[in-house]
Amino acid sequence: MSASCEVYAPSDLKTALHLKSRYRDDLHVVAGGTLSVRLMSANAIETKNLMLLERLPLSFIRVSGRNVQIGAMTRLIDLIDNRLPKALVLAARSVRGLSIKSMATVGGNVFSPSPGCDVATALMALDAHLTLQSMNRKRSVPLEKFYRGPLKYSIRSNELVAMITVRNPPQYSTFTKLTPLPNSGPTIASVAIALDVNKREIVRRASVAVGGITTHPYRAKYVERFMLNKKLSNITLDQVEQGLVPKGLTIIKDANASSEYRERMVPVLFMRALNSLVKEVSRR
Amino acid sequence: MSSSKVNIIRFVLNDEPVEVLVPPTEILLNTLRERVNVKSIRYGCGEGSCGACTVLVDGKPRLSCLTLTISVDGRDVTTVEGLSKDGELHPIQKAFIEHNAAQCGYCTPGFILLLKALLDRNPNPSRDEVIDSLSSNLCRCTGYKNILEAAMSVVRRR
């Protein structure tokens, strides 16, 4: 870790964007610190300049009708809020312990690789969009298209993630994950499902995101298409299993689980998530 | 520009003002242990996995191994030394003693501070909420049962 780097702690977004524009990739950005400070301490990155985001006014949750706007600096603990889609609440709740929940931010989580991307997995199932802001421009990018490969993101060197928006989320959503600990813990695999059904429980909209097994979450498009126009309770595992983990993915392995185990757990988690939605829909 | 290059850091530690001169990338764990001489903050894993270095910043739990000292400029930092008032231990500390919730004691300050943060946020948590909240902290002596009993005894007394 360099002891001679310049440090900035801007209190307004304009100043932060000016610094990002000036230093570009030579500015290491720290949101909650759970990933960025760890990388610095491990000497995994060398930085000449440092920008702390925590004084920026980007910690907010705005719910307007069926739309939700979440500031990038909102802490995960603040997502445990009944006004938000259930998948998002469950994902935040599943993050290990009060300390990490109180430090980690939503904006940081979308950059975080597995096993630290639970909230990003839920957001992807909810079709979330990121607002990327630079000095002169603001643009919206679907989270799904934000990931261009392992640790490669669709963000320019002069931009910051300012806000995450979920527009008109499906009526039902859930998130489930497998961890080596009995309660919340590091993710081995996770599945988030969001869907709308009509009165006869026919699926009218479905999105399925898988997290924890690849560097970043992904959408199971085949499964989503298959679910459309099917009665929710009639969907079985053998119909969708092959589409949950498409061939060609590079599945991670770590001390918690092998890649084979991760892959095999995805269908199990999908069915757990689906069954919980079937029960929820039948209770309405 | 409202940004500032920060080297002199001022914060309130357990109701006492502190001023330290730190390199910009120093973590709070090292500042508290080496510059301020607060030894209740423990180095465990250095990567946010064990919770032994937990402190409260403005009443919220922070892992001091993942917190840059410059980020606490102007804030209130509480360590376990700051919980007792006028020589009287905090109820959580008393509960840990009553339930023999410390074995080697290395993790104890972190657990106590985390429990305080939880109870300040939610005065009446369920047992599952307590377990979930404390799950970011490790006890290598595996004394979780007594720690949980101590925690629940504090909840019941409220």
PDB file of N, CA and C in Angstrom, chain A residues 160-217:
ATOM      1  N   LEU A 160     -18.919   7.493 -12.426  1.00  0.00           N
ATOM      2  CA  LEU A 160     -19.206   6.835 -11.151  1.00  0.00           C
ATOM      3  C   LEU A 160     -20.614   6.254 -11.209  1.00  0.00           C
ATOM      4  N   VAL A 161     -20.838   5.176 -10.495  1.00  0.00           N
ATOM      5  CA  VAL A 161     -22.211   4.677 -10.327  1.00  0.00           C
ATOM      6  C   VAL A 161     -22.872   5.563  -9.287  1.00  0.00           C
ATOM      7  N   ALA A 162     -23.922   6.257  -9.681  1.00  0.00           N
ATOM      8  CA  ALA A 162     -24.581   7.184  -8.763  1.00  0.00           C
ATOM      9  C   ALA A 162     -25.829   6.570  -8.133  1.00  0.00           C
ATOM     10  N   MET A 163     -26.530   5.760  -8.912  1.00  0.00           N
ATOM     11  CA  MET A 163     -27.842   5.299  -8.431  1.00  0.00           C
ATOM     12  C   MET A 163     -28.209   3.982  -9.117  1.00  0.00           C
ATOM     13  N   ILE A 164     -29.017   3.211  -8.457  1.00  0.00           N
ATOM     14  CA  ILE A 164     -29.549   1.970  -9.019  1.00  0.00           C
ATOM     15  C   ILE A 164     -31.070   2.121  -9.041  1.00  0.00           C
ATOM     16  N   THR A 165     -31.669   1.820 -10.177  1.00  0.00           N
ATOM     17  CA  THR A 165     -33.107   1.995 -10.311  1.00  0.00           C
ATOM     18  C   THR A 165     -33.775   0.667 -10.664  1.00  0.00           C
ATOM     19  N   VAL A 166     -34.861   0.385  -9.980  1.00  0.00           N
ATOM     20  CA  VAL A 166     -35.696  -0.769 -10.325  1.00  0.00           C
ATOM     21  C   VAL A 166     -37.049  -0.209 -10.733  1.00  0.00           C
ATOM     22  N   ARG A 167     -37.377  -0.372 -12.015  1.00  0.00           N
ATOM     23  CA  ARG A 167     -38.630   0.175 -12.519  1.00  0.00           C
ATOM     24  C   ARG A 167     -39.684  -0.918 -12.619  1.00  0.00           C
ATOM     25  N   ASN A 168     -40.805  -0.659 -12.044  1.00  0.00           N
ATOM     26  CA  ASN A 168     -41.942  -1.575 -12.149  1.00  0.00           C
ATOM     27  C   ASN A 168     -41.532  -3.039 -11.959  1.00  0.00           C
ATOM     28  N   PRO A 169     -40.997  -3.383 -10.809  1.00  0.00           N
ATOM     29  CA  PRO A 169     -40.539  -4.762 -10.609  1.00  0.00           C
ATOM     30  C   PRO A 169     -41.709  -5.736 -10.639  1.00  0.00           C
ATOM     31  N   PRO A 170     -41.447  -7.001 -11.000  1.00  0.00           N
ATOM     32  CA  PRO A 170     -42.514  -8.002 -10.957  1.00  0.00           C
ATOM     33  C   PRO A 170     -43.130  -8.087  -9.558  1.00  0.00           C
ATOM     34  N   GLN A 171     -44.346  -8.583  -9.539  1.00  0.00           N
ATOM     35  CA  GLN A 171     -45.095  -8.617  -8.283  1.00  0.00           C
ATOM     36  C   GLN A 171     -44.464  -9.567  -7.263  1.00  0.00           C
ATOM     37  N   TYR A 172     -43.905 -10.660  -7.770  1.00  0.00           N
ATOM     38  CA  TYR A 172     -43.336 -11.663  -6.859  1.00  0.00           C
ATOM     39  C   TYR A 172     -41.839 -11.806  -7.123  1.00  0.00           C
ATOM     40  N   SER A 173     -41.098 -11.900  -6.061  1.00  0.00           N
ATOM     41  CA  SER A 173     -39.666 -12.148  -6.232  1.00  0.00           C
ATOM     42  C   SER A 173     -39.124 -12.818  -4.984  1.00  0.00           C
ATOM     43  N   THR A 174     -38.036 -13.547  -5.183  1.00  0.00           N
ATOM     44  CA  THR A 174     -37.390 -14.187  -4.033  1.00  0.00           C
ATOM     45  C   THR A 174     -35.915 -14.399  -4.337  1.00  0.00           C
ATOM     46  N   PHE A 175     -35.180 -14.690  -3.303  1.00  0.00           N
ATOM     47  CA  PHE A 175     -33.740 -14.926  -3.417  1.00  0.00           C
ATOM     48  C   PHE A 175     -33.383 -16.044  -2.457  1.00  0.00           C
ATOM     49  N   THR A 176     -32.583 -16.973  -2.931  1.00  0.00           N
ATOM     50  CA  THR A 176     -32.144 -18.041  -2.031  1.00  0.00           C
ATOM     51  C   THR A 176     -30.677 -18.342  -2.318  1.00  0.00           C
ATOM     52  N   LYS A 177     -29.962 -18.707  -1.270  1.00  0.00           N
ATOM     53  CA  LYS A 177     -28.548 -19.018  -1.503  1.00  0.00           C
ATOM     54  C   LYS A 177     -28.084 -20.130  -0.582  1.00  0.00           C
ATOM     55  N   LEU A 178     -26.977 -20.727  -0.993  1.00  0.00           N
ATOM     56  CA  LEU A 178     -26.359 -21.782  -0.202  1.00  0.00           C
ATOM     57  C   LEU A 178     -25.049 -21.250   0.347  1.00  0.00           C
ATOM     58  N   THR A 179     -24.830 -21.481   1.635  1.00  0.00           N
ATOM     59  CA  THR A 179     -23.584 -21.042   2.257  1.00  0.00           C
ATOM     60  C   THR A 179     -23.025 -22.196   3.094  1.00  0.00           C
ATOM     61  N   PRO A 180     -21.730 -22.150   3.395  1.00  0.00           N
ATOM     62  CA  PRO A 180     -21.175 -23.211   4.245  1.00  0.00           C
ATOM     63  C   PRO A 180     -21.549 -23.041   5.706  1.00  0.00           C
ATOM     64  N   LEU A 181     -22.138 -21.909   6.067  1.00  0.00           N
ATOM     65  CA  LEU A 181     -22.532 -21.647   7.451  1.00  0.00           C
ATOM     66  C   LEU A 181     -24.040 -21.826   7.579  1.00  0.00           C
ATOM     67  N   PRO A 182     -24.511 -22.134   8.787  1.00  0.00           N
ATOM     68  CA  PRO A 182     -25.944 -22.390   8.939  1.00  0.00           C
ATOM     69  C   PRO A 182     -26.810 -21.164   8.675  1.00  0.00           C
ATOM     70  N   ASN A 183     -26.262 -19.984   8.860  1.00  0.00           N
ATOM     71  CA  ASN A 183     -27.071 -18.786   8.623  1.00  0.00           C
ATOM     72  C   ASN A 183     -26.478 -18.032   7.445  1.00  0.00           C
ATOM     73  N   SER A 184     -26.366 -16.741   7.558  1.00  0.00           N
ATOM     74  CA  SER A 184     -25.777 -15.974   6.472  1.00  0.00           C
ATOM     75  C   SER A 184     -24.282 -16.262   6.388  1.00  0.00           C
ATOM     76  N   GLY A 185     -23.733 -16.208   5.201  1.00  0.00           N
ATOM     77  CA  GLY A 185     -22.320 -16.492   5.038  1.00  0.00           C
ATOM     78  C   GLY A 185     -21.900 -16.347   3.608  1.00  0.00           C
ATOM     79  N   PRO A 186     -20.644 -16.704   3.292  1.00  0.00           N
ATOM     80  CA  PRO A 186     -20.173 -16.576   1.918  1.00  0.00           C
ATOM     81  C   PRO A 186     -20.975 -17.464   0.971  1.00  0.00           C
ATOM     82  N   THR A 187     -21.245 -16.949  -0.192  1.00  0.00           N
ATOM     83  CA  THR A 187     -22.144 -17.636  -1.119  1.00  0.00           C
ATOM     84  C   THR A 187     -21.425 -18.741  -1.882  1.00  0.00           C
ATOM     85  N   ILE A 188     -22.036 -19.907  -1.888  1.00  0.00           N
ATOM     86  CA  ILE A 188     -21.573 -20.993  -2.763  1.00  0.00           C
ATOM     87  C   ILE A 188     -22.324 -20.899  -4.089  1.00  0.00           C
ATOM     88  N   ALA A 189     -23.613 -20.678  -3.998  1.00  0.00           N
ATOM     89  CA  ALA A 189     -24.439 -20.447  -5.193  1.00  0.00           C
ATOM     90  C   ALA A 189     -25.693 -19.722  -4.736  1.00  0.00           C
ATOM     91  N   SER A 190     -26.288 -18.961  -5.642  1.00  0.00           N
ATOM     92  CA  SER A 190     -27.539 -18.271  -5.294  1.00  0.00           C
ATOM     93  C   SER A 190     -28.418 -18.161  -6.525  1.00  0.00           C
ATOM     94  N   VAL A 191     -29.711 -18.049  -6.275  1.00  0.00           N
ATOM     95  CA  VAL A 191     -30.686 -17.888  -7.358  1.00  0.00           C
ATOM     96  C   VAL A 191     -31.707 -16.839  -6.933  1.00  0.00           C
ATOM     97  N   ALA A 192     -31.979 -15.911  -7.826  1.00  0.00           N
ATOM     98  CA  ALA A 192     -33.057 -14.932  -7.598  1.00  0.00           C
ATOM     99  C   ALA A 192     -34.063 -15.074  -8.731  1.00  0.00           C
ATOM    100  N   ILE A 193     -35.335 -15.109  -8.369  1.00  0.00           N
ATOM    101  CA  ILE A 193     -36.409 -15.202  -9.371  1.00  0.00           C
ATOM    102  C   ILE A 193     -37.367 -14.042  -9.136  1.00  0.00           C
ATOM    103  N   ALA A 194     -37.778 -13.419 -10.236  1.00  0.00           N
ATOM    104  CA  ALA A 194     -38.822 -12.386 -10.148  1.00  0.00           C
ATOM    105  C   ALA A 194     -39.844 -12.683 -11.228  1.00  0.00           C
ATOM    106  N   LEU A 195     -41.114 -12.639 -10.884  1.00  0.00           N
ATOM    107  CA  LEU A 195     -42.128 -12.975 -11.901  1.00  0.00           C
ATOM    108  C   LEU A 195     -43.484 -12.341 -11.608  1.00  0.00           C
ATOM    109  N   ASP A 196     -44.248 -12.252 -12.692  1.00  0.00           N
ATOM    110  CA  ASP A 196     -45.653 -11.867 -12.617  1.00  0.00           C
ATOM    111  C   ASP A 196     -46.485 -13.046 -13.094  1.00  0.00           C
ATOM    112  N   VAL A 197     -47.613 -13.267 -12.445  1.00  0.00           N
ATOM    113  CA  VAL A 197     -48.541 -14.308 -12.901  1.00  0.00           C
ATOM    114  C   VAL A 197     -49.932 -13.695 -12.998  1.00  0.00           C
ATOM    115  N   ASN A 198     -50.769 -14.313 -13.846  1.00  0.00           N
ATOM    116  CA  ASN A 198     -52.150 -13.834 -13.910  1.00  0.00           C
ATOM    117  C   ASN A 198     -53.006 -14.588 -12.882  1.00  0.00           C
ATOM    118  N   LYS A 199     -54.305 -14.404 -12.949  1.00  0.00           N
ATOM    119  CA  LYS A 199     -55.181 -15.001 -11.927  1.00  0.00           C
ATOM    120  C   LYS A 199     -55.155 -16.519 -11.969  1.00  0.00           C
ATOM    121  N   ARG A 200     -54.834 -17.079 -13.133  1.00  0.00           N
ATOM    122  CA  ARG A 200     -54.785 -18.544 -13.243  1.00  0.00           C
ATOM    123  C   ARG A 200     -53.361 -19.078 -12.985  1.00  0.00           C
ATOM    124  N   GLU A 201     -52.533 -18.196 -12.437  1.00  0.00           N
ATOM    125  CA  GLU A 201     -51.152 -18.543 -12.070  1.00  0.00           C
ATOM    126  C   GLU A 201     -50.292 -18.868 -13.285  1.00  0.00           C
ATOM    127  N   ILE A 202     -50.657 -18.281 -14.429  1.00  0.00           N
ATOM    128  CA  ILE A 202     -49.841 -18.417 -15.634  1.00  0.00           C
ATOM    129  C   ILE A 202     -48.770 -17.334 -15.609  1.00  0.00           C
ATOM    130  N   VAL A 203     -47.531 -17.734 -15.871  1.00  0.00           N
ATOM    131  CA  VAL A 203     -46.408 -16.788 -15.791  1.00  0.00           C
ATOM    132  C   VAL A 203     -46.464 -15.821 -16.977  1.00  0.00           C
ATOM    133  N   ARG A 204     -46.511 -14.537 -16.678  1.00  0.00           N
ATOM    134  CA  ARG A 204     -46.566 -13.520 -17.719  1.00  0.00           C
ATOM    135  C   ARG A 204     -45.237 -12.786 -17.877  1.00  0.00           C
ATOM    136  N   ARG A 205     -44.418 -12.828 -16.865  1.00  0.00           N
ATOM    137  CA  ARG A 205     -43.100 -12.201 -16.934  1.00  0.00           C
ATOM    138  C   ARG A 205     -42.208 -12.964 -15.964  1.00  0.00           C
ATOM    139  N   ALA A 206     -41.002 -13.288 -16.396  1.00  0.00           N
ATOM    140  CA  ALA A 206     -40.105 -14.032 -15.497  1.00  0.00           C
ATOM    141  C   ALA A 206     -38.666 -13.626 -15.739  1.00  0.00           C
ATOM    142  N   SER A 207     -37.940 -13.465 -14.677  1.00  0.00           N
ATOM    143  CA  SER A 207     -36.498 -13.301 -14.819  1.00  0.00           C
ATOM    144  C   SER A 207     -35.809 -14.113 -13.724  1.00  0.00           C
ATOM    145  N   VAL A 208     -34.732 -14.733 -14.127  1.00  0.00           N
ATOM    146  CA  VAL A 208     -33.996 -15.630 -13.230  1.00  0.00           C
ATOM    147  C   VAL A 208     -32.521 -15.229 -13.282  1.00  0.00           C
ATOM    148  N   ALA A 209     -31.940 -14.935 -12.134  1.00  0.00           N
ATOM    149  CA  ALA A 209     -30.515 -14.605 -12.080  1.00  0.00           C
ATOM    150  C   ALA A 209     -29.804 -15.622 -11.194  1.00  0.00           C
ATOM    151  N   VAL A 210     -28.618 -16.000 -11.629  1.00  0.00           N
ATOM    152  CA  VAL A 210     -27.816 -16.976 -10.885  1.00  0.00           C
ATOM    153  C   VAL A 210     -26.538 -16.271 -10.423  1.00  0.00           C
ATOM    154  N   GLY A 211     -26.228 -16.419  -9.146  1.00  0.00           N
ATOM    155  CA  GLY A 211     -25.030 -15.765  -8.602  1.00  0.00           C
ATOM    156  C   GLY A 211     -24.139 -16.756  -7.870  1.00  0.00           C
ATOM    157  N   GLY A 212     -22.942 -16.341  -7.596  1.00  0.00           N
ATOM    158  CA  GLY A 212     -22.042 -17.116  -6.741  1.00  0.00           C
ATOM    159  C   GLY A 212     -21.235 -18.170  -7.458  1.00  0.00           C
ATOM    160  N   ILE A 213     -21.633 -18.541  -8.682  1.00  0.00           N
ATOM    161  CA  ILE A 213     -20.894 -19.638  -9.336  1.00  0.00           C
ATOM    162  C   ILE A 213     -19.968 -19.126 -10.436  1.00  0.00           C
ATOM    163  N   THR A 214     -20.237 -17.929 -10.930  1.00  0.00           N
ATOM    164  CA  THR A 214     -19.339 -17.288 -11.885  1.00  0.00           C
ATOM    165  C   THR A 214     -18.859 -15.979 -11.240  1.00  0.00           C
ATOM    166  N   THR A 215     -17.917 -15.327 -11.865  1.00  0.00           N
ATOM    167  CA  THR A 215     -17.365 -14.115 -11.237  1.00  0.00           C
ATOM    168  C   THR A 215     -18.463 -13.104 -10.940  1.00  0.00           C
ATOM    169  N   HIS A 216     -19.382 -12.955 -11.883  1.00  0.00           N
ATOM    170  CA  HIS A 216     -20.507 -12.040 -11.700  1.00  0.00           C
ATOM    171  C   HIS A 216     -21.808 -12.794 -11.979  1.00  0.00           C
ATOM    172  N   PRO A 217     -22.929 -12.287 -11.479  1.00  0.00           N
ATOM    173  CA  PRO A 217     -24.186 -12.980 -11.752  1.00  0.00           C
ATOM    174  C   PRO A 217     -24.552 -12.945 -13.239  1.00  0.00           C
TER     175      PRO A 217
END
